Amino acid sequence: MPPVTTVPLVEGAIPPPAKKKRQKSASEKAKRREAAALVIPSLIPILILSVAPLLMGIALAFTDARLVRNPEYQFVGLDNFAKLAQNELFWSSFRIGLVWAFSVTLLQLVAAMGLALLLNANLKLQGLTRVLALIPWAMPPVVVAIMWRMIYSPNAGPLNAALGMVGLPSDINWLGDFSTALPAVIVVGVWAGMPQTTVTLLAGLQQIPEELNEAAAVDGANAWRRFFAVTWPSMRPIITSITSLNFIWNFNSFSLVYVMTEGGPGGKTMLPMLFTYLEAFKNRNIGYAAAMGLVLVVIVIFLLSFYLWSQFRLDADTQKKG
């Protein structure tokens, strides 16, 4: 058997590829271990505060648990979901929640876009206008709800007083009448959430190169034409994102409507989260309420998935045409 010969390494020579690959792999593993060591401490509270309650809620949805001292509950399988399928009040609150979420989200987008365009223009008193536009954002939802309850007051509210001064009916019970309660709280929802949408849209408007609008103006495009040809396409990704997030937030609204109407009159403003809260903490059916929450989460995820899928298809078609 011939002796095995080794080639001595020459100083400055390129190391063999296999050894370089092993060194690179060891370096990557060390970096991954270091990254994991930095991330794990922050993951622990997230798992404790978010994932654990979520899993407990899912587990409770399959029990007959009640919110009482020394609770004793049993596994009931799908009984809560079968009972929920026949609960007309729950599905009525779900329909009201959809009307509320779509209305508030759409009106917020339209109003916030107009306000963002105004703030983006070089107008006088721009700083003061921005401060006034952000005031609702600085107010807690409970304070907003109490303030608007006073505005809507049928006896001493400034809204009815203003209507009376111009000769219009001034005895409207805005939050107590079946026909006006939901529109009244929708107006408050739009007002309260508009600053956040405005700030997001304003940040997007300031990223559009001014040269695009100037070139469109030179070509003879008026303001509407420039908006739909330049501004809207440039803002479309931001609008898609903020619309999706606003829909989730608005569908999950609770405190604003709870303080203003507590779901009344006659359940006309009963949002799904409010109905679930009352079932859990007023009727003390915590297991049944957990089933309601689980169904709502699944439905919202489905609606958002369909919406985002349609947006991606639309964007793909636009790129093909472009």
CSV table of C-alpha atoms in Angstrom, one decimal:
chain,number,residue,atom,x,y,z
A,1,MET,CA,0.0,0.0,0.0
A,2,PRO,CA,1.6,3.3,-1.1
A,3,PRO,CA,2.2,5.9,1.7
A,4,VAL,CA,-0.3,8.7,2.1
A,5,THR,CA,1.3,12.0,1.2
A,6,THR,CA,0.0,15.4,2.4
A,7,VAL,CA,0.4,18.7,0.7
A,8,PRO,CA,1.8,21.3,3.1
A,9,LEU,CA,-0.2,24.5,3.4
A,10,VAL,CA,1.4,27.5,1.8
A,11,GLU,CA,1.1,30.8,3.6
A,12,GLY,CA,-1.6,33.0,1.8
A,13,ALA,CA,-3.0,30.0,-0.1
A,14,ILE,CA,-6.8,29.7,-0.3
A,15,PRO,CA,-8.1,27.1,2.2
A,16,PRO,CA,-9.9,24.1,0.9
A,17,PRO,CA,-13.6,24.8,0.2
A,18,ALA,CA,-14.8,22.1,2.6
A,19,LYS,CA,-13.0,23.7,5.6
A,20,LYS,CA,-14.3,27.2,4.6
A,21,LYS,CA,-17.8,25.9,4.5
A,22,ARG,CA,-17.5,24.3,7.9
A,23,GLN,CA,-16.1,27.5,9.4
A,24,LYS,CA,-19.0,29.5,7.9
A,25,SER,CA,-21.5,27.0,9.2
A,26,ALA,CA,-20.0,27.2,12.7
A,27,SER,CA,-20.1,31.0,12.6
A,28,GLU,CA,-23.7,31.0,11.5
A,29,LYS,CA,-24.6,28.6,14.3
A,30,ALA,CA,-22.9,30.8,16.8
A,31,LYS,CA,-24.8,33.8,15.5
A,32,ARG,CA,-28.1,31.9,15.7
A,33,ARG,CA,-27.4,30.9,19.3
A,34,GLU,CA,-26.6,34.5,20.1
A,35,ALA,CA,-29.8,35.7,18.5
A,36,ALA,CA,-31.9,33.1,20.3
A,37,ALA,CA,-30.3,34.1,23.6
A,38,LEU,CA,-31.4,37.7,23.0
A,39,VAL,CA,-35.0,36.8,21.8
A,40,ILE,CA,-35.9,34.1,24.4
A,41,PRO,CA,-36.2,36.5,27.4
A,42,SER,CA,-38.7,38.7,25.4
A,43,LEU,CA,-40.6,35.6,24.2
A,44,ILE,CA,-41.3,34.3,27.8
A,45,PRO,CA,-43.7,37.2,28.8
A,46,ILE,CA,-45.4,37.0,25.4
A,47,LEU,CA,-46.0,33.3,25.9
A,48,ILE,CA,-47.3,33.9,29.4
A,49,LEU,CA,-49.4,36.9,28.8
A,50,SER,CA,-50.7,36.2,25.2
A,51,VAL,CA,-50.4,32.6,24.2
A,52,ALA,CA,-51.4,31.0,27.6
A,53,PRO,CA,-54.7,33.0,27.9
A,54,LEU,CA,-55.5,32.2,24.3
A,55,LEU,CA,-55.1,28.5,24.9
A,56,MET,CA,-57.1,28.8,28.1
A,57,GLY,CA,-59.9,30.6,26.2
A,58,ILE,CA,-59.9,27.9,23.6
A,59,ALA,CA,-60.1,25.2,26.2
A,60,LEU,CA,-62.9,27.0,28.1
A,61,ALA,CA,-65.0,27.1,24.9
A,62,PHE,CA,-65.5,23.4,25.2
A,63,THR,CA,-66.7,23.5,28.8
A,64,ASP,CA,-69.7,24.6,30.8
A,65,ALA,CA,-67.6,26.9,33.0
A,66,ARG,CA,-69.4,29.6,34.9
A,67,LEU,CA,-67.8,32.7,36.5
A,68,VAL,CA,-68.6,31.9,40.2
A,69,ARG,CA,-66.5,31.2,43.3
A,70,ASN,CA,-65.0,27.7,43.4
A,71,PRO,CA,-66.1,26.9,39.8
A,72,GLU,CA,-66.6,23.3,38.8
A,73,TYR,CA,-67.0,22.7,35.1
A,74,GLN,CA,-67.1,19.8,32.7
A,75,PHE,CA,-66.1,19.1,29.2
A,76,VAL,CA,-69.2,19.5,27.0
A,77,GLY,CA,-67.7,19.1,23.5
A,78,LEU,CA,-69.4,21.1,20.8
A,79,ASP,CA,-72.5,21.9,22.8
A,80,ASN,CA,-71.6,25.6,23.2
A,81,PHE,CA,-71.2,25.9,19.5
A,82,ALA,CA,-74.5,24.1,18.7
A,83,LYS,CA,-76.2,26.4,21.2
A,84,LEU,CA,-74.5,29.4,19.6
A,85,ALA,CA,-75.7,28.5,16.1
A,86,GLN,CA,-79.3,28.9,17.3
A,87,ASN,CA,-78.8,32.1,19.2
A,88,GLU,CA,-80.5,34.9,17.2
A,89,LEU,CA,-79.2,37.6,19.5
A,90,PHE,CA,-75.6,36.7,18.8
A,91,TRP,CA,-76.1,36.7,15.0
A,92,SER,CA,-78.0,40.0,15.3
A,93,SER,CA,-75.0,41.5,17.1
A,94,PHE,CA,-72.7,40.0,14.4
A,95,ARG,CA,-74.7,41.8,11.7
A,96,ILE,CA,-74.7,45.0,13.6
A,97,GLY,CA,-70.9,44.6,14.1
A,98,LEU,CA,-70.4,44.3,10.4
A,99,VAL,CA,-72.4,47.4,9.7
A,100,TRP,CA,-70.5,49.3,12.4
A,101,ALA,CA,-67.1,48.1,11.2
A,102,PHE,CA,-67.7,48.7,7.5
A,103,SER,CA,-69.3,52.1,8.1
A,104,VAL,CA,-66.7,53.4,10.5
A,105,THR,CA,-63.8,52.1,8.4
A,106,LEU,CA,-65.1,53.6,5.2
A,107,LEU,CA,-66.1,57.0,6.6
A,108,GLN,CA,-62.8,57.2,8.5
A,109,LEU,CA,-60.9,56.6,5.3
A,110,VAL,CA,-62.7,59.2,3.4
A,111,ALA,CA,-62.6,61.8,6.1
A,112,ALA,CA,-59.0,61.1,7.0
A,113,MET,CA,-57.9,61.3,3.4
A,114,GLY,CA,-59.5,64.7,3.0
A,115,LEU,CA,-57.9,65.9,6.2
A,116,ALA,CA,-54.5,64.5,5.3
A,117,LEU,CA,-54.6,66.2,1.9
A,118,LEU,CA,-55.5,69.5,3.7
A,119,LEU,CA,-52.6,69.1,6.2
A,120,ASN,CA,-50.2,68.2,3.4
A,121,ALA,CA,-50.9,71.4,1.6
A,122,ASN,CA,-49.0,74.6,2.4
A,123,LEU,CA,-51.7,76.5,4.2
A,124,LYS,CA,-51.7,79.1,6.9
A,125,LEU,CA,-52.1,78.0,10.5
A,126,GLN,CA,-51.0,74.5,9.5
A,127,GLY,CA,-49.5,73.7,12.9
A,128,LEU,CA,-52.7,74.7,14.7
A,129,THR,CA,-54.7,72.6,12.3
A,130,ARG,CA,-52.6,69.6,13.0
A,131,VAL,CA,-53.0,70.0,16.7
A,132,LEU,CA,-56.8,70.3,16.4
A,133,ALA,CA,-56.9,67.3,14.2
A,134,LEU,CA,-55.0,65.1,16.7
A,135,ILE,CA,-57.1,66.1,19.8
A,136,PRO,CA,-59.5,63.0,19.6
A,137,TRP,CA,-56.4,60.8,19.6
A,138,ALA,CA,-55.3,62.2,23.0
A,139,MET,CA,-58.6,61.5,24.6
A,140,PRO,CA,-59.4,58.1,26.3
A,141,PRO,CA,-62.4,56.3,24.7
A,142,VAL,CA,-64.3,56.6,28.0
A,143,VAL,CA,-63.9,60.3,28.0
A,144,VAL,CA,-64.9,60.5,24.4
A,145,ALA,CA,-68.0,58.5,25.1
A,146,ILE,CA,-69.1,60.6,28.1
A,147,MET,CA,-68.5,63.8,26.1
A,148,TRP,CA,-70.6,62.7,23.2
A,149,ARG,CA,-73.4,61.5,25.5
A,150,MET,CA,-73.6,65.0,26.8
A,151,ILE,CA,-73.6,66.4,23.2
A,152,TYR,CA,-76.4,63.9,22.2
A,153,SER,CA,-78.5,64.6,25.4
A,154,PRO,CA,-82.1,65.1,24.3
A,155,ASN,CA,-82.8,67.7,27.0
A,156,ALA,CA,-79.7,69.9,27.4
A,157,GLY,CA,-77.4,68.7,24.7
A,158,PRO,CA,-75.8,71.3,22.4
A,159,LEU,CA,-76.7,69.4,19.3
A,160,ASN,CA,-80.4,69.6,19.8
A,161,ALA,CA,-80.0,73.3,20.9
A,162,ALA,CA,-78.2,74.0,17.6
A,163,LEU,CA,-80.9,72.3,15.6
A,164,GLY,CA,-83.6,74.3,17.5
A,165,MET,CA,-81.8,77.6,16.6
A,166,VAL,CA,-82.1,76.9,12.9
A,167,GLY,CA,-85.7,75.8,13.1
A,168,LEU,CA,-85.2,72.0,13.0
A,169,PRO,CA,-86.7,69.4,15.4
A,170,SER,CA,-84.8,69.8,18.7
A,171,ASP,CA,-86.3,66.9,20.8
A,172,ILE,CA,-84.4,64.0,19.2
A,173,ASN,CA,-83.3,61.3,21.6
A,174,TRP,CA,-80.2,60.4,19.6
A,175,LEU,CA,-79.0,57.4,21.7
A,176,GLY,CA,-82.4,56.3,22.8
A,177,ASP,CA,-84.3,56.0,19.5
A,178,PHE,CA,-84.1,52.8,17.4
A,179,SER,CA,-83.5,54.7,14.2
A,180,THR,CA,-80.8,57.1,15.3
A,181,ALA,CA,-78.8,55.1,17.9
A,182,LEU,CA,-76.5,53.2,15.5
A,183,PRO,CA,-75.8,56.2,13.2
A,184,ALA,CA,-75.1,58.3,16.2
A,185,VAL,CA,-72.5,56.0,17.6
A,186,ILE,CA,-71.0,55.5,14.1
A,187,VAL,CA,-70.4,59.2,13.9
A,188,VAL,CA,-68.5,59.1,17.3
A,189,GLY,CA,-66.5,56.1,16.1
A,190,VAL,CA,-65.4,57.9,13.0
A,191,TRP,CA,-64.5,61.0,15.0
A,192,ALA,CA,-62.5,59.1,17.6
A,193,GLY,CA,-60.5,57.0,15.2
A,194,MET,CA,-59.9,59.5,12.5
A,195,PRO,CA,-56.6,61.1,13.8
A,196,GLN,CA,-54.7,57.8,13.7
A,197,THR,CA,-55.7,57.2,10.1
A,198,THR,CA,-55.0,60.8,9.2
A,199,VAL,CA,-51.4,60.6,10.5
A,200,THR,CA,-50.8,57.4,8.6
A,201,LEU,CA,-52.1,58.8,5.4
A,202,LEU,CA,-50.2,62.0,5.9
A,203,ALA,CA,-47.0,60.1,6.2
A,204,GLY,CA,-47.7,58.4,3.0
A,205,LEU,CA,-48.6,61.6,1.2
A,206,GLN,CA,-45.3,63.1,2.2
A,207,GLN,CA,-43.4,60.3,0.6
A,208,ILE,CA,-44.8,61.0,-2.9
A,209,PRO,CA,-42.3,62.8,-5.1
A,210,GLU,CA,-43.5,66.3,-5.9
A,211,GLU,CA,-42.2,66.0,-9.4
A,212,LEU,CA,-45.0,63.5,-10.2
A,213,ASN,CA,-47.7,66.0,-9.4
A,214,GLU,CA,-45.8,68.8,-11.2
A,215,ALA,CA,-45.5,66.7,-14.3
A,216,ALA,CA,-49.2,65.8,-14.2
A,217,ALA,CA,-50.1,69.5,-13.8
A,218,VAL,CA,-47.9,70.4,-16.8
A,219,ASP,CA,-49.8,67.8,-18.8
A,220,GLY,CA,-53.0,69.6,-18.0
A,221,ALA,CA,-54.4,67.3,-15.2
A,222,ASN,CA,-56.7,69.0,-12.7
A,223,ALA,CA,-56.7,68.3,-9.0
A,224,TRP,CA,-59.1,65.3,-9.3
A,225,ARG,CA,-57.1,63.8,-12.2
A,226,ARG,CA,-53.8,64.2,-10.3
A,227,PHE,CA,-55.4,62.5,-7.2
A,228,PHE,CA,-56.6,59.4,-9.1
A,229,ALA,CA,-53.6,59.2,-11.4
A,230,VAL,CA,-50.8,60.0,-9.0
A,231,THR,CA,-51.9,60.1,-5.3
A,232,TRP,CA,-54.2,57.1,-5.1
A,233,PRO,CA,-51.9,54.6,-6.9
A,234,SER,CA,-49.0,55.7,-4.7
A,235,MET,CA,-51.0,55.4,-1.5
A,236,ARG,CA,-52.7,52.1,-2.4
A,237,PRO,CA,-50.4,49.8,-0.2
A,238,ILE,CA,-50.8,52.1,2.8
A,239,ILE,CA,-54.6,52.4,2.2
A,240,THR,CA,-54.9,48.6,2.0
A,241,SER,CA,-53.0,48.1,5.3
A,242,ILE,CA,-54.7,50.8,7.3
A,243,THR,CA,-58.1,49.7,6.0
A,244,SER,CA,-57.5,46.1,7.1
A,245,LEU,CA,-56.2,47.1,10.5
A,246,ASN,CA,-59.1,49.6,11.0
A,247,PHE,CA,-61.6,47.0,10.2
A,248,ILE,CA,-60.2,44.6,12.9
A,249,TRP,CA,-60.0,47.4,15.5
A,250,ASN,CA,-63.5,48.7,14.7
A,251,PHE,CA,-65.1,45.2,14.7
A,252,ASN,CA,-63.5,44.6,18.1
A,253,SER,CA,-64.7,47.9,19.5
A,254,PHE,CA,-66.1,47.7,23.0
A,255,SER,CA,-65.6,50.6,25.5
A,256,LEU,CA,-66.9,53.4,23.3
A,257,VAL,CA,-70.3,51.8,22.6
A,258,TYR,CA,-70.5,50.3,26.1
A,259,VAL,CA,-70.3,53.6,27.8
A,260,MET,CA,-72.6,55.4,25.4
A,261,THR,CA,-75.5,52.9,25.0
A,262,GLU,CA,-74.6,49.6,26.7
A,263,GLY,CA,-75.9,48.0,23.5
A,264,GLY,CA,-79.3,49.6,23.6
A,265,PRO,CA,-81.9,50.6,22.8
A,266,GLY,CA,-83.3,47.1,22.2
A,267,GLY,CA,-80.0,45.8,21.1
A,268,LYS,CA,-79.7,48.2,18.2
A,269,THR,CA,-76.1,49.0,19.1
A,270,MET,CA,-75.1,45.6,20.5
A,271,LEU,CA,-71.7,44.8,19.0
A,272,PRO,CA,-70.3,41.3,19.1
A,273,MET,CA,-67.6,42.0,21.7
A,274,LEU,CA,-70.1,43.8,23.9
A,275,PHE,CA,-72.5,40.9,23.6
A,276,THR,CA,-69.7,38.4,24.5
A,277,TYR,CA,-68.7,40.6,27.5
A,278,LEU,CA,-72.2,40.7,28.9
A,279,GLU,CA,-72.6,37.0,28.5
A,280,ALA,CA,-69.3,36.4,30.3
A,281,PHE,CA,-69.5,38.9,33.2
A,282,LYS,CA,-73.2,39.7,33.5
A,283,ASN,CA,-74.7,36.2,32.9
A,284,ARG,CA,-71.5,34.6,34.1
A,285,ASN,CA,-71.4,31.9,31.3
A,286,ILE,CA,-67.7,32.1,30.8
A,287,GLY,CA,-67.5,28.9,28.8
A,288,TYR,CA,-70.3,29.9,26.4
A,289,ALA,CA,-68.7,33.4,26.0
A,290,ALA,CA,-65.4,31.8,25.2
A,291,ALA,CA,-67.1,29.9,22.4
A,292,MET,CA,-68.5,33.2,21.1
A,293,GLY,CA,-65.1,34.7,21.1
A,294,LEU,CA,-63.6,31.8,19.3
A,295,VAL,CA,-66.2,31.9,16.5
A,296,LEU,CA,-65.7,35.7,16.1
A,297,VAL,CA,-61.9,35.2,15.8
A,298,VAL,CA,-62.4,32.6,13.1
A,299,ILE,CA,-64.9,34.7,11.1
A,300,VAL,CA,-62.7,37.8,11.2
A,301,ILE,CA,-59.7,35.9,10.0
A,302,PHE,CA,-61.7,34.4,7.1
A,303,LEU,CA,-63.0,37.9,6.1
A,304,LEU,CA,-59.6,39.4,6.2
A,305,SER,CA,-58.0,36.6,4.3
A,306,PHE,CA,-60.6,37.0,1.5
A,307,TYR,CA,-60.1,40.8,1.5
A,308,LEU,CA,-56.3,40.5,1.3
A,309,TRP,CA,-56.5,37.8,-1.4
A,310,SER,CA,-58.7,40.0,-3.5
A,311,GLN,CA,-56.2,42.9,-3.1
A,312,PHE,CA,-53.3,40.8,-4.1
A,313,ARG,CA,-55.1,39.6,-7.2
A,314,LEU,CA,-56.0,43.2,-8.1
A,315,ASP,CA,-52.4,44.3,-7.6
A,316,ALA,CA,-51.2,41.4,-9.8
A,317,ASP,CA,-53.6,42.3,-12.6
A,318,THR,CA,-52.5,45.9,-12.4
A,319,GLN,CA,-48.8,44.9,-12.8
A,320,LYS,CA,-49.6,42.7,-15.8
A,321,LYS,CA,-51.5,45.6,-17.4
A,322,GLY,CA,-48.7,48.0,-16.6
